[in-house]
Every structure is written in C-alpha cells, then in structure tokens.
CSV table of C-alpha atoms in Angstrom, one decimal:
chain,number,residue,atom,x,y,z
A,1,MET,CA,118.7,79.0,150.9
A,2,ALA,CA,121.6,78.3,148.6
A,3,THR,CA,124.8,76.9,150.6
A,4,SER,CA,127.2,78.6,148.0
A,5,VAL,CA,127.4,81.9,146.4
A,6,LEU,CA,129.7,82.8,143.6
A,7,LEU,CA,130.3,86.7,142.9
A,8,LYS,CA,131.3,86.8,139.3
A,9,ASN,CA,133.6,89.7,137.6
A,10,GLY,CA,133.8,92.2,140.1
A,11,THR,CA,136.1,94.5,141.2
A,12,LEU,CA,137.8,93.1,144.4
A,13,LEU,CA,139.6,95.0,147.0
A,14,LEU,CA,142.1,92.9,148.7
A,15,HIS,CA,144.5,93.6,151.2
A,16,ASP,CA,148.5,92.7,150.9
A,17,ALA,CA,150.7,91.4,153.7
A,18,ILE,CA,151.1,95.0,154.7
A,19,ASP,CA,147.9,96.6,154.2
A,20,VAL,CA,148.2,98.2,150.9
A,21,VAL,CA,144.6,97.7,149.2
A,22,HIS,CA,144.8,96.6,145.6
A,23,ALA,CA,142.2,96.4,143.4
A,24,SER,CA,142.1,93.2,141.0
A,25,LYS,CA,139.3,91.8,138.4
A,26,GLU,CA,138.2,88.3,140.1
A,27,ASP,CA,135.6,86.2,141.0
A,28,LEU,CA,134.8,85.2,144.5
A,29,LEU,CA,133.3,81.8,145.8
A,30,ILE,CA,131.7,81.6,149.1
A,31,GLU,CA,130.6,78.2,150.9
A,32,ASN,CA,128.1,78.3,154.0
A,33,SER,CA,130.0,81.2,155.8
A,34,GLN,CA,133.6,81.4,154.7
A,35,ILE,CA,135.3,82.5,151.6
A,36,ILE,CA,137.1,79.7,149.7
A,37,LYS,CA,138.4,80.8,146.7
A,38,ILE,CA,139.1,84.1,144.9
A,39,GLY,CA,140.6,83.5,141.3
A,40,GLN,CA,140.0,84.2,137.7
A,41,ASN,CA,136.7,82.0,135.9
A,42,ILE,CA,135.6,80.2,139.1
A,43,GLU,CA,133.1,77.3,138.4
A,44,PRO,CA,129.8,77.2,140.5
A,45,PRO,CA,130.5,74.0,142.4
A,46,SER,CA,127.0,73.1,142.2
A,47,SER,CA,123.8,74.0,140.6
A,48,ASP,CA,122.0,75.4,143.3
A,49,THR,CA,125.0,78.0,143.7
A,50,ALA,CA,123.5,81.3,144.0
A,51,ILE,CA,125.5,83.4,141.4
A,52,ILE,CA,126.0,87.4,141.5
A,53,ASP,CA,127.2,89.1,138.6
A,54,CYS,CA,129.5,91.6,139.8
A,55,THR,CA,130.3,93.4,136.8
A,56,ASP,CA,130.9,96.8,137.0
A,57,LYS,CA,130.6,96.6,140.9
A,58,ILE,CA,133.2,97.3,143.9
A,59,VAL,CA,133.4,94.0,146.3
A,60,SER,CA,134.7,95.3,149.4
A,61,PRO,CA,135.1,93.8,152.8
A,62,GLY,CA,132.2,94.8,155.2
A,63,PHE,CA,132.8,97.6,157.6
A,64,ILE,CA,133.5,97.0,161.1
A,65,ASP,CA,132.2,99.5,163.6
A,66,THR,CA,134.2,99.1,166.9
A,67,HIS,CA,131.8,101.6,169.1
A,68,HIS,CA,127.5,101.7,168.7
A,69,HIS,CA,124.6,102.2,171.1
A,70,VAL,CA,122.8,100.4,168.8
A,71,TRP,CA,119.6,100.8,170.9
A,72,GLN,CA,119.1,104.5,170.4
A,73,THR,CA,117.2,104.5,167.4
A,74,CYS,CA,114.0,106.0,168.5
A,75,LEU,CA,116.1,109.1,169.4
A,76,LYS,CA,117.5,110.1,166.1
A,77,ALA,CA,117.8,113.5,165.6
A,78,THR,CA,117.3,114.2,169.5
A,79,HIS,CA,121.2,115.5,169.4
A,80,PRO,CA,122.2,117.5,166.3
A,81,ASN,CA,123.4,120.4,168.4
A,82,HIS,CA,124.4,119.0,171.6
A,83,THR,CA,127.4,118.6,173.6
A,84,LEU,CA,128.2,115.6,175.7
A,85,PHE,CA,126.5,117.2,178.8
A,86,ASP,CA,123.4,117.6,176.9
A,87,TYR,CA,123.5,114.4,175.7
A,88,PHE,CA,123.6,112.5,178.6
A,89,PRO,CA,120.2,113.7,180.2
A,90,THR,CA,118.2,113.2,176.8
A,91,GLY,CA,120.3,110.1,175.4
A,92,ASN,CA,121.9,107.9,177.8
A,93,PHE,CA,120.0,108.0,180.7
A,94,VAL,CA,116.5,107.8,179.0
A,95,SER,CA,117.2,104.1,178.7
A,96,SER,CA,115.5,104.3,181.8
A,97,PHE,CA,112.3,104.8,179.9
A,98,VAL,CA,112.2,102.2,177.5
A,99,SER,CA,110.7,98.8,177.9
A,100,ALA,CA,112.4,95.5,177.1
A,101,ASP,CA,109.9,95.3,174.4
A,102,GLU,CA,110.6,98.6,173.2
A,103,THR,CA,114.3,97.7,173.6
A,104,PHE,CA,113.7,94.7,170.8
A,105,TRP,CA,112.5,97.0,168.3
A,106,GLY,CA,114.8,99.7,168.5
A,107,GLN,CA,118.1,97.5,168.5
A,108,LEU,CA,116.3,95.5,165.6
A,109,ALA,CA,116.2,99.2,163.9
A,110,GLY,CA,119.5,100.3,164.7
A,111,ALA,CA,121.2,96.7,163.6
A,112,LEU,CA,119.3,96.9,160.4
A,113,GLU,CA,120.6,100.2,160.0
A,114,CYS,CA,124.3,99.2,160.2
A,115,ILE,CA,123.4,96.5,157.9
A,116,ASP,CA,122.1,98.8,155.0
A,117,SER,CA,125.0,101.1,155.5
A,118,GLY,CA,127.7,98.2,154.9
A,119,THR,CA,128.5,97.5,158.4
A,120,THR,CA,128.8,93.7,158.8
A,121,THR,CA,130.3,93.7,162.4
A,122,VAL,CA,129.6,96.3,165.4
A,123,VAL,CA,130.4,96.5,168.8
A,124,ASP,CA,127.7,97.4,170.6
A,125,HIS,CA,128.3,99.2,173.7
A,126,ALA,CA,124.7,98.2,175.3
A,127,HIS,CA,123.9,100.7,178.1
A,128,ILE,CA,120.3,99.5,178.0
A,129,ASN,CA,120.6,96.9,180.8
A,130,ILE,CA,117.9,98.1,182.9
A,131,THR,CA,116.6,94.7,183.4
A,132,PRO,CA,117.7,91.4,182.6
A,133,ASP,CA,115.0,91.2,179.9
A,134,HIS,CA,116.4,94.5,178.3
A,135,SER,CA,119.7,93.0,177.5
A,136,LYS,CA,118.5,89.5,176.8
A,137,GLU,CA,115.6,91.5,174.2
A,138,ALA,CA,118.8,93.6,172.8
A,139,ILE,CA,120.6,90.3,172.3
A,140,ARG,CA,117.5,88.9,170.4
A,141,ALA,CA,117.2,91.4,168.2
A,142,THR,CA,120.9,91.4,167.1
A,143,ILE,CA,120.7,87.6,166.7
A,144,SER,CA,117.2,88.3,164.2
A,145,SER,CA,119.0,91.3,162.4
A,146,GLY,CA,121.7,89.3,160.9
A,147,ILE,CA,124.6,91.4,161.8
A,148,ARG,CA,127.9,90.2,163.4
A,149,SER,CA,128.0,91.7,166.8
A,150,ILE,CA,130.2,91.4,170.0
A,151,PHE,CA,127.7,92.4,172.2
A,152,GLY,CA,129.2,94.6,175.1
A,153,TYR,CA,126.6,93.7,178.1
A,154,CYS,CA,126.7,96.7,180.0
A,155,PRO,CA,126.0,97.5,183.8
A,156,THR,CA,123.8,100.4,183.2
A,157,ALA,CA,122.7,103.4,185.9
A,158,ARG,CA,119.0,103.6,186.1
A,159,VAL,CA,117.4,106.9,187.0
A,160,THR,CA,114.8,106.6,189.6
A,161,GLN,CA,113.8,110.3,189.9
A,162,TRP,CA,114.4,113.3,187.4
A,163,SER,CA,112.9,116.2,189.6
A,164,PRO,CA,112.8,118.5,191.7
A,165,LYS,CA,116.2,116.4,192.5
A,166,PHE,CA,118.2,114.0,189.9
A,167,GLU,CA,118.6,110.7,191.5
A,168,MET,CA,120.1,107.2,190.3
A,169,ALA,CA,119.4,103.8,191.6
A,170,PRO,CA,122.0,103.2,194.4
A,171,ASP,CA,123.3,99.8,193.5
A,172,PRO,CA,124.4,99.8,190.1
A,173,LEU,CA,125.8,96.2,190.6
A,174,ALA,CA,122.7,94.8,192.0
A,175,PRO,CA,123.3,90.9,192.2
A,176,TRP,CA,121.1,90.5,189.3
A,177,VAL,CA,123.6,92.1,187.1
A,178,MET,CA,126.3,90.1,187.1
A,179,GLU,CA,124.3,86.7,187.1
A,180,THR,CA,122.5,87.7,184.0
A,181,PHE,CA,126.0,88.2,182.7
A,182,ASP,CA,127.0,84.7,184.0
A,183,GLN,CA,123.6,83.4,182.3
A,184,LEU,CA,124.5,84.8,179.1
A,185,ALA,CA,128.2,83.5,179.0
A,186,ALA,CA,127.2,80.0,179.4
A,187,MET,CA,125.1,80.5,176.1
A,188,ASN,CA,128.1,82.3,174.3
A,189,PRO,CA,128.9,82.6,171.5
A,190,LEU,CA,125.2,83.1,170.8
A,191,GLY,CA,123.1,82.9,167.3
A,192,PRO,CA,123.6,80.9,164.1
A,193,SER,CA,127.4,80.2,163.6
A,194,GLY,CA,127.9,82.3,166.6
A,195,ARG,CA,127.9,85.5,165.1
A,196,VAL,CA,127.0,87.2,168.3
A,197,ARG,CA,129.7,87.3,170.8
A,198,LEU,CA,129.5,88.4,174.5
A,199,GLY,CA,131.6,91.2,175.4
A,200,PHE,CA,131.4,93.3,178.3
A,201,ALA,CA,131.4,97.3,178.4
A,202,PHE,CA,131.9,98.9,181.7
A,203,ASP,CA,132.3,102.6,182.8
A,204,MET,CA,131.9,102.5,186.5
A,205,LEU,CA,135.3,102.7,187.0
A,206,TYR,CA,134.9,105.1,190.3
A,207,LEU,CA,134.0,101.9,192.2
A,208,PRO,CA,136.7,100.7,194.6
A,209,GLY,CA,139.5,98.7,193.5
A,210,GLU,CA,138.5,95.4,195.3
A,211,VAL,CA,135.2,95.4,193.4
A,212,LEU,CA,136.9,96.3,190.0
A,213,LYS,CA,139.1,93.5,190.1
A,214,GLU,CA,136.4,91.0,191.1
A,215,VAL,CA,134.1,92.2,188.0
A,216,TYR,CA,137.0,92.2,185.5
A,217,GLY,CA,138.0,88.9,186.9
A,218,ARG,CA,134.6,87.3,186.3
A,219,VAL,CA,134.2,88.6,182.9
A,220,ARG,CA,137.5,87.4,181.9
A,221,ARG,CA,137.1,83.8,183.3
A,222,ALA,CA,133.6,83.7,181.6
A,223,GLY,CA,135.4,84.3,178.1
A,224,ALA,CA,134.2,87.8,177.2
A,225,GLN,CA,135.5,88.6,173.8
A,226,LEU,CA,136.6,92.1,175.0
A,227,ILE,CA,136.1,95.1,177.6
A,228,THR,CA,135.4,98.3,176.3
A,229,SER,CA,135.4,101.7,178.1
A,230,HIS,CA,134.6,105.4,177.3
A,231,SER,CA,137.9,107.2,178.0
A,232,VAL,CA,137.8,111.0,177.5
A,233,TYR,CA,140.0,113.4,179.3
A,234,GLY,CA,139.6,117.1,179.3
A,235,VAL,CA,138.3,120.1,181.3
A,236,ALA,CA,134.9,118.7,181.7
A,237,PHE,CA,136.2,115.7,183.0
A,238,GLY,CA,138.1,116.7,185.8
A,239,GLY,CA,140.5,118.8,184.3
A,240,PRO,CA,144.3,118.1,183.3
A,241,ASP,CA,145.2,116.4,186.5
A,242,ALA,CA,142.4,113.9,186.3
A,243,PRO,CA,144.0,110.0,185.9
A,244,SER,CA,143.1,108.5,182.4
A,245,THR,CA,141.0,105.4,181.9
A,246,ALA,CA,144.2,103.8,181.2
A,247,ASN,CA,146.0,104.7,183.8
A,248,HIS,CA,143.1,103.8,186.2
A,249,LEU,CA,142.9,100.3,185.0
A,250,ASP,CA,146.6,99.9,185.2
A,251,SER,CA,146.9,100.9,188.8
A,252,HIS,CA,144.9,98.0,189.5
A,253,GLY,CA,146.3,95.6,187.4
A,254,LEU,CA,143.5,95.4,184.6
A,255,LEU,CA,144.9,97.0,181.5
A,256,GLY,CA,145.6,94.5,178.8
A,257,PRO,CA,145.3,93.6,174.9
A,258,ASP,CA,141.3,92.5,175.9
A,259,ILE,CA,140.7,96.2,176.3
A,260,LEU,CA,139.2,98.5,173.9
A,261,LEU,CA,139.0,102.5,175.0
A,262,SER,CA,136.4,104.6,172.9
A,263,HIS,CA,137.6,108.2,172.0
A,264,ASN,CA,140.9,108.4,174.3
A,265,THR,CA,140.9,112.2,173.3
A,266,ASN,CA,143.4,114.8,174.7
A,267,PRO,CA,145.6,111.7,176.1
A,268,LYS,CA,148.6,112.8,177.7
A,269,PRO,CA,152.0,111.1,176.3
A,270,GLU,CA,152.5,108.9,179.1
A,271,HIS,CA,149.0,107.5,178.8
A,272,THR,CA,149.9,107.0,175.0
A,273,GLN,CA,152.9,105.0,176.2
A,274,LEU,CA,150.9,103.1,178.6
A,275,ILE,CA,148.4,102.2,176.2
A,276,ARG,CA,150.8,101.4,173.6
A,277,ASP,CA,152.9,99.1,176.1
A,278,LYS,CA,149.7,97.0,177.4
A,279,GLY,CA,148.3,96.3,174.0
A,280,VAL,CA,145.2,98.2,174.1
A,281,LYS,CA,143.1,99.4,171.3
A,282,ILE,CA,141.2,102.5,170.6
A,283,SER,CA,137.9,103.2,168.9
A,284,SER,CA,137.6,106.9,167.3
A,285,THR,CA,134.3,108.2,166.5
A,286,PRO,CA,135.4,111.5,164.6
A,287,ILE,CA,131.7,112.9,164.1
A,288,THR,CA,130.6,112.9,167.9
A,289,GLU,CA,134.0,113.7,169.3
A,290,LEU,CA,134.2,116.9,166.9
A,291,GLN,CA,130.7,118.0,167.9
A,292,MET,CA,130.3,117.0,171.5
A,293,GLY,CA,133.7,118.5,172.7
A,294,HIS,CA,135.0,115.3,173.6
A,295,GLY,CA,138.3,116.6,172.0
A,296,ASN,CA,140.2,115.9,168.5
A,297,PRO,CA,140.0,112.1,166.9
A,298,VAL,CA,143.2,110.4,167.9
A,299,CYS,CA,143.2,107.6,165.1
A,300,LEU,CA,145.2,109.3,162.3
A,301,TYR,CA,147.9,110.6,165.1
A,302,PRO,CA,150.9,108.9,164.1
A,303,GLU,CA,151.5,107.2,167.7
A,304,TYR,CA,147.7,105.9,167.3
A,305,GLN,CA,146.9,105.1,163.7
A,306,GLN,CA,148.1,101.3,164.0
A,307,ILE,CA,146.0,100.6,167.0
A,308,SER,CA,143.1,102.3,166.3
A,309,SER,CA,139.3,102.0,164.8
A,310,LEU,CA,136.3,103.6,163.7
A,311,GLY,CA,133.2,103.7,165.4
A,312,ILE,CA,129.7,105.6,165.0
A,313,ASP,CA,129.0,106.2,168.7
A,314,CYS,CA,125.3,107.6,168.7
A,315,HIS,CA,123.2,107.0,165.7
A,316,SER,CA,121.0,109.6,167.0
A,317,VAL,CA,123.7,112.2,166.2
A,318,CYS,CA,124.6,110.7,162.8
A,319,THR,CA,124.3,108.3,160.1
A,320,SER,CA,125.5,105.0,160.6
A,321,TYR,CA,127.7,104.7,157.6
A,322,ILE,CA,131.3,104.2,158.3
A,323,PRO,CA,132.8,105.8,155.2
A,324,THR,CA,131.2,109.2,156.3
A,325,GLN,CA,133.4,108.8,159.7
A,326,MET,CA,136.3,107.9,157.3
A,327,SER,CA,135.9,110.9,155.0
A,328,THR,CA,135.4,113.3,158.3
A,329,VAL,CA,138.6,112.3,160.0
A,330,LEU,CA,140.5,112.3,156.8
A,331,GLN,CA,139.6,115.8,156.2
A,332,TRP,CA,139.5,117.2,159.6
A,333,ALA,CA,143.3,115.6,159.7
A,334,ARG,CA,144.2,117.0,156.4
A,335,ALA,CA,143.1,120.8,157.6
A,336,ARG,CA,144.5,120.4,160.7
A,337,ARG,CA,148.2,119.6,159.2
A,338,HIS,CA,147.4,122.1,156.7
A,339,GLU,CA,147.0,124.6,159.5
A,340,GLU,CA,150.3,123.8,161.6
A,341,PHE,CA,152.1,124.5,158.3
A,342,GLU,CA,150.7,127.9,157.9
A,343,ALA,CA,151.4,128.6,161.2
A,344,HIS,CA,155.0,128.2,160.8
A,345,SER,CA,154.7,130.1,157.3
A,346,LYS,CA,155.2,127.0,155.2
A,347,TRP,CA,153.3,125.2,152.5
A,348,ALA,CA,152.8,121.3,152.7
A,349,LYS,CA,153.9,119.4,149.9
A,350,ASN,CA,151.2,116.7,150.4
A,351,VAL,CA,147.9,116.4,152.1
A,352,GLY,CA,149.3,113.7,154.7
A,353,SER,CA,146.7,111.0,155.7
A,354,SER,CA,145.4,109.0,152.4
A,355,VAL,CA,142.0,107.6,151.7
A,356,ARG,CA,143.7,103.9,152.3
A,357,ASP,CA,144.4,104.9,155.5
A,358,VAL,CA,141.0,105.6,156.8
A,359,PHE,CA,139.6,102.8,154.4
A,360,ASN,CA,141.9,100.4,156.7
A,361,LEU,CA,140.6,101.9,159.8
A,362,GLY,CA,137.1,100.5,159.3
A,363,THR,CA,138.1,97.4,157.7
A,364,ILE,CA,141.3,95.2,158.6
A,365,GLN,CA,142.4,97.6,161.6
A,366,GLY,CA,138.6,97.1,163.0
A,367,ALA,CA,139.1,93.5,162.9
A,368,ARG,CA,142.7,93.8,164.7
A,369,CYS,CA,141.1,96.0,167.6
A,370,ILE,CA,138.8,93.7,168.5
A,371,ASN,CA,141.0,90.5,168.2
A,372,MET,CA,139.1,89.3,165.3
A,373,GLU,CA,141.8,89.9,162.4
A,374,ASN,CA,142.0,86.2,161.5
A,375,GLU,CA,138.0,86.0,160.8
A,376,ILE,CA,136.8,89.6,159.1
A,377,GLY,CA,138.2,92.4,157.9
A,378,SER,CA,139.6,91.8,154.3
A,379,LEU,CA,138.5,89.5,151.5
A,380,ALA,CA,140.9,86.4,151.9
A,381,VAL,CA,140.5,82.7,151.3
A,382,GLY,CA,139.5,81.2,155.1
A,383,LYS,CA,138.0,84.3,156.2
A,384,LYS,CA,134.2,84.7,157.1
A,385,ALA,CA,132.2,86.2,153.9
A,386,ASP,CA,131.4,89.6,155.1
A,387,ILE,CA,131.1,91.5,152.3
A,388,VAL,CA,129.8,95.1,150.6
A,389,ILE,CA,129.1,95.1,147.2
A,390,TYR,CA,128.8,98.8,145.5
A,391,ASP,CA,127.2,99.7,142.2
A,392,ALA,CA,129.9,101.2,140.4
A,393,THR,CA,127.6,102.9,137.6
A,394,SER,CA,125.8,105.2,140.3
A,395,PRO,CA,125.6,108.7,140.0
A,396,GLY,CA,127.9,108.9,142.8
A,397,LEU,CA,130.7,106.6,142.1
A,398,LEU,CA,130.8,106.8,138.0
A,399,VAL,CA,134.4,107.5,136.7
A,400,ALA,CA,135.6,107.6,140.3
A,401,ALA,CA,134.9,104.1,140.8
A,402,ASP,CA,137.5,103.2,137.6
A,403,ARG,CA,139.9,105.5,138.7
A,404,ASP,CA,140.4,104.6,142.2
A,405,PRO,CA,137.6,102.2,144.0
A,406,VAL,CA,139.0,102.7,147.4
A,407,ALA,CA,138.9,106.7,147.0
A,408,ALA,CA,135.4,106.3,145.1
A,409,ILE,CA,133.9,104.6,148.8
A,410,VAL,CA,135.5,107.2,150.9
A,411,LEU,CA,135.1,110.2,149.5
A,412,HIS,CA,132.1,109.8,146.8
A,413,SER,CA,129.5,107.3,148.3
A,414,SER,CA,126.6,107.2,150.1
A,415,ILE,CA,124.3,104.2,151.4
A,416,ARG,CA,122.4,104.4,148.0
A,417,ASP,CA,125.3,103.2,146.3
A,418,ILE,CA,125.7,100.0,148.2
A,419,ASP,CA,123.8,97.0,146.3
A,420,THR,CA,124.4,94.1,148.2
A,421,VAL,CA,125.5,93.2,151.8
A,422,ILE,CA,126.5,89.4,153.0
A,423,ILE,CA,127.1,88.6,156.1
A,424,ASP,CA,128.4,85.2,157.5
A,425,GLY,CA,127.7,84.1,153.9
A,426,VAL,CA,124.0,85.1,154.1
A,427,ILE,CA,122.7,87.8,151.6
A,428,ARG,CA,121.1,90.4,154.1
A,429,LYS,CA,120.6,93.3,151.6
A,430,GLU,CA,119.8,92.8,147.6
A,431,GLY,CA,119.1,95.5,145.0
A,432,GLY,CA,119.5,98.1,147.3
A,433,LYS,CA,117.1,97.0,149.6
A,434,LEU,CA,117.1,95.4,153.0
A,435,LYS,CA,115.7,91.6,153.1
A,436,ASP,CA,113.1,90.6,155.5
A,437,VAL,CA,114.3,89.2,159.0
A,438,LEU,CA,113.6,85.9,160.8
A,439,VAL,CA,112.8,87.0,164.5
A,440,ALA,CA,114.6,84.5,166.7
A,441,PRO,CA,112.1,83.0,169.3
A,442,ASP,CA,114.8,83.1,171.9
A,443,ILE,CA,118.3,84.0,172.5
A,444,GLU,CA,119.3,80.4,172.6
A,445,ALA,CA,118.5,79.5,169.0
A,446,LYS,CA,121.5,78.3,166.9
A,447,GLU,CA,119.4,78.0,163.7
A,448,GLU,CA,118.0,80.7,161.4
A,449,ASN,CA,114.6,79.5,161.0
A,450,GLY,CA,111.1,79.1,162.5
A,451,GLY,CA,111.0,82.4,163.5
A,452,GLN,CA,108.5,85.4,162.4
A,453,ARG,CA,109.2,87.1,159.3
A,454,VAL,CA,109.3,90.8,159.7
A,455,GLN,CA,109.6,93.3,156.9
A,456,TRP,CA,111.5,96.6,157.5
A,457,ARG,CA,108.2,98.7,157.1
A,458,GLU,CA,107.0,96.7,160.4
A,459,VAL,CA,110.2,97.7,162.0
A,460,ALA,CA,110.1,101.4,160.5
A,461,ARG,CA,106.2,101.8,162.0
A,462,ARG,CA,107.0,100.6,165.3
A,463,ILE,CA,110.0,102.7,165.6
A,464,ARG,CA,108.2,106.0,164.4
A,465,GLU,CA,105.5,105.4,167.2
A,466,LEU,CA,108.0,104.8,169.8
A,467,GLY,CA,110.1,108.2,168.7
A,468,VAL,CA,106.9,110.0,169.7
A,469,LEU,CA,106.2,108.2,172.7
A,470,MET,CA,109.9,109.0,173.9
A,471,ASP,CA,109.5,112.6,173.2
A,472,GLU,CA,106.5,112.7,175.3
A,473,ARG,CA,108.3,110.8,178.0
A,474,LYS,CA,111.0,113.1,177.9
A,475,LYS,CA,108.9,116.3,178.1
A,476,ALA,CA,106.8,115.1,180.9
A,477,ALA,CA,110.0,114.4,183.3
A,478,VAL,CA,113.2,115.4,182.3
A,479,ASP,CA,114.2,118.3,183.8
A,480,ASP,CA,117.4,118.8,181.6
A,481,GLU,CA,119.1,122.0,184.0
A,482,VAL,CA,118.8,119.4,186.9
A,483,ALA,CA,120.1,116.4,185.5
A,484,ARG,CA,122.7,118.4,183.9
A,485,ALA,CA,124.1,119.9,187.1
A,486,ALA,CA,123.7,116.7,188.9
A,487,ILE,CA,125.8,114.9,186.3
A,488,LEU,CA,128.6,117.4,185.7
A,489,GLU,CA,129.1,117.3,189.7
A,490,ALA,CA,129.2,113.2,189.3
A,491,PHE,CA,131.8,113.4,186.8
A,492,HIS,CA,133.9,115.6,189.0
A,493,LEU,CA,133.3,113.7,192.2
A,494,ASN,CA,134.1,110.6,190.2
A,495,ALA,CA,137.4,112.0,189.0
A,496,SER,CA,138.5,113.0,192.4
A,497,ALA,CA,137.6,109.5,193.7
A,498,TRP,CA,139.8,107.6,190.7
A,499,ALA,CA,142.7,110.1,191.7
A,500,ASP,CA,142.4,109.1,195.8
A,501,THR,CA,142.7,105.4,194.6
A,502,ILE,CA,145.8,105.7,192.3
C-alpha cells in the first residue's frame, strides 16, 4: 500500500478563515494519514506514490455525520411512515433481538454505507449494548470498515417481555455496563491511527442526580471524546412545562462543551441561551425530525447555526447521504421563511440560507461540534486526509460542477456521483465501488493487516438474511400497541421525575 497519494488537477473546495468555501484548481499531496501539501504542479515524492487524476473532478472534505445509529442496517425501510413513538418498539428496542455476531454485520454494513455515501467521520449513538460483546463487536466492525468514528458507548435498556405486558430489565446500569466502558477506555483510541475514539451516549437522565454525577464524572475521567444525548421537547415529551435536557444536566452541574445534543427541537429561549453559554453543540437530523414529529430542525435558526451540525439518525428511515440532509433542511428553511413573509403580505427579496451554509454544517461545523476542527472538516495542510472525490462529468453534476461545485454537491449530486473516498489517507472507495475490507481480529489491533478479507457482496448477503429474520422475530414477539402505550407512559413519568429533581 502506497504511503503517499497525489491528487492531480482537481477542483478543490477550500475553506478560508471565515468558512467561505472557494473552488481552486490545485493538486493535493497526502503522506500516511495527513494532507502535507496543496498547490500547483506538485511532483510525486517517490516512485511508489499513488497518483489519482482529478481532472474534471470535485475534491471535497469528507462529510461528518454527528448522529447515527449505525447498527440498524437490518431495519432499513422499516419506518417509512412512522412517528417517533411507532419507531421505538420496531426500531430502538428491537436491539434486544440482535445477537452480538449479527450486530457485527449490521454495524459493518452501516459503516460501509456511510463510506459509500462520502461520510468519513460518524458519531455513532450505539444503543446496542445488550451485552458486553454487543458493543465490542460493533467496535470491531467499525474498525474493520475503515471509517473514522466517535463510538458513543451507550447503556441500553433491554426488553425482557413484549406481551401481554411490556417490561424492561430492572437495572439498566448493571455493574458490567460501566465496567465494560472502563475496559474500552483503557484501549482508547481504537484501531489503526486511533481512527475510532470512544465517546459516551446517554439518555437515562431520569436517574437520580447522584447517579448521573457519578456516571458523567467517571466518563470524563476516562477521557471520552464527547458525551451525546437525545434532546426533544414537545407535547409527547411531557408538554411545554417539561424541563429541557440542557436544563436538567445543568441543574446537576453536568452541562459543558463536551456535550452534543441531538435534535434539540422546540427549544425555549432560556434553553437556547443556556446551551450557548455552556458551549454545548447540536446535531440536527432534518429528515427524521420532520417525519417523526420531533419538531422543526434548528440548525439554520440564526441563534443555532454556528453551533450546529448534521446527522442521519436512523438509516432505517432514510439514506446515509449527508447532502440529502443538506438539501432537505435548506429548502425547508427557505419555504418556512417565504411563508412568514407571505403571512405579513410581503415578498422576500432573497431565499435566506445558502448552499454554503448547509455545506458547512456537514463539513467544518461538524468537526467543531465534535471538538475535532484541528484534525478534520476541511482540506488543509496538517489535517487528516478525509476526502470525497466527485465525478463532475456525471449526468447529475454536468455543468453544475463547472458553475458552482458547492451547489452541485448540495442540490444536484447523488451517491452514484462519488468516485473516490479517502479516509485517514487510505482509499476506501474507488471507481464508484467500495473496496474490500480486512476484518479486524479484535478491537485491540492497531495495524490493518492479517484479518479476513471481505467483499461487499458477502456483507450484503448476511444483512439480507438478517432482515428476514428480524421481521420474523418482530412478528412473533412484538405487540405494537402494548409497547407504544408503555413507552408513552414511561416518557411522561420520566419527564415528571426530571421536574421533581430541579
């Protein structure tokens, strides 16, 4: 494998000091995992340098997905018409049906789907921690895929009975849960070049304050990259008087700049000010938020735009392609703005948010939201070589790429237009096709060698079989109405418990 890669004659999308993106015809040189030079007519440093001709190609920073449940590949197209509360029994809690080995293949397929889509870094809210082996197999799959990840180790509620009564395991924080986290933290960062970093995903905020303080203190002392939680306010989540996630964490002294809140829909002004004051960041997932009843995406609100990023949430609902989230939220925000003007019998002079605004949400701002701006998020000397190369002559990008390459990606592109994906200096997709992966023998491996070579078609075969099995398991066990009623009751009880502790 070549230790240097030279991208020749491409249209590079370069961010300036104030995040304005400029298209520049230049070369880019990668050595090992880093970008070491950008300029005109760069000569290959050695005879074994891999040279990629980027004539008629757009060279973009890799996309950063800040909220994704990567294991859920076997559930794709399960929730096309579901609200959030329909999703819980058929999406979230069916993790109880998946074995550790099945988790490996679901996770590997999900991570490879991200790579195929141009995502080079993913924040994985991994609510699959049914046993210690489930999280370890998910991490092994993540390492094997080649993606850069913050693996959000997630204490996960396990269903013990679906009917006639819906019941959960009584101790979601059994001793093994945090003991396993400590074991993983001792190995952190994981994989070649530390490509996978350990984070923490936590939604059990209904637990007593002293428990929350112990858990958050333990996680921070262990060096977690970030702590992420779901944050949704509204009628279904305790009503307008329910405390916000930010407010609840702050009441226990736990809110800070290592916190990433997913969604944050329907925020009150006082919650917004608290979030900004404490340096908290936001991951918006426009497609699931608009479909499932979370509320409107906040990432283009003026008070949130500079602290927001984009995520996929559930690829059981939608594509893993971040530019689809970009275009969705951009046109939704423009439509909403036009409606506001129309309501006052006025006509807007412009459309409001721009394609560059949402492009940044999926690149440089995503890096800031996970505290990795100095390493990823833009094409710059010294940063990691996480790069997506588009074919500018494809039917979708033709002409658009010449006129405005950022608009071409946001509004005209599809996954088929992605020719090459490079992560950490390694080519993971080439000629429009995913490359084979080497399956890591264990999660302690620091070199990418010696593992079993697996092609995409083998991954696909296993996931199709698992999809059939999951449908059979759900049909045999899940009573949707019983589960939905229990979940609604639990949400209201938890909201009341929060209020009592503040």
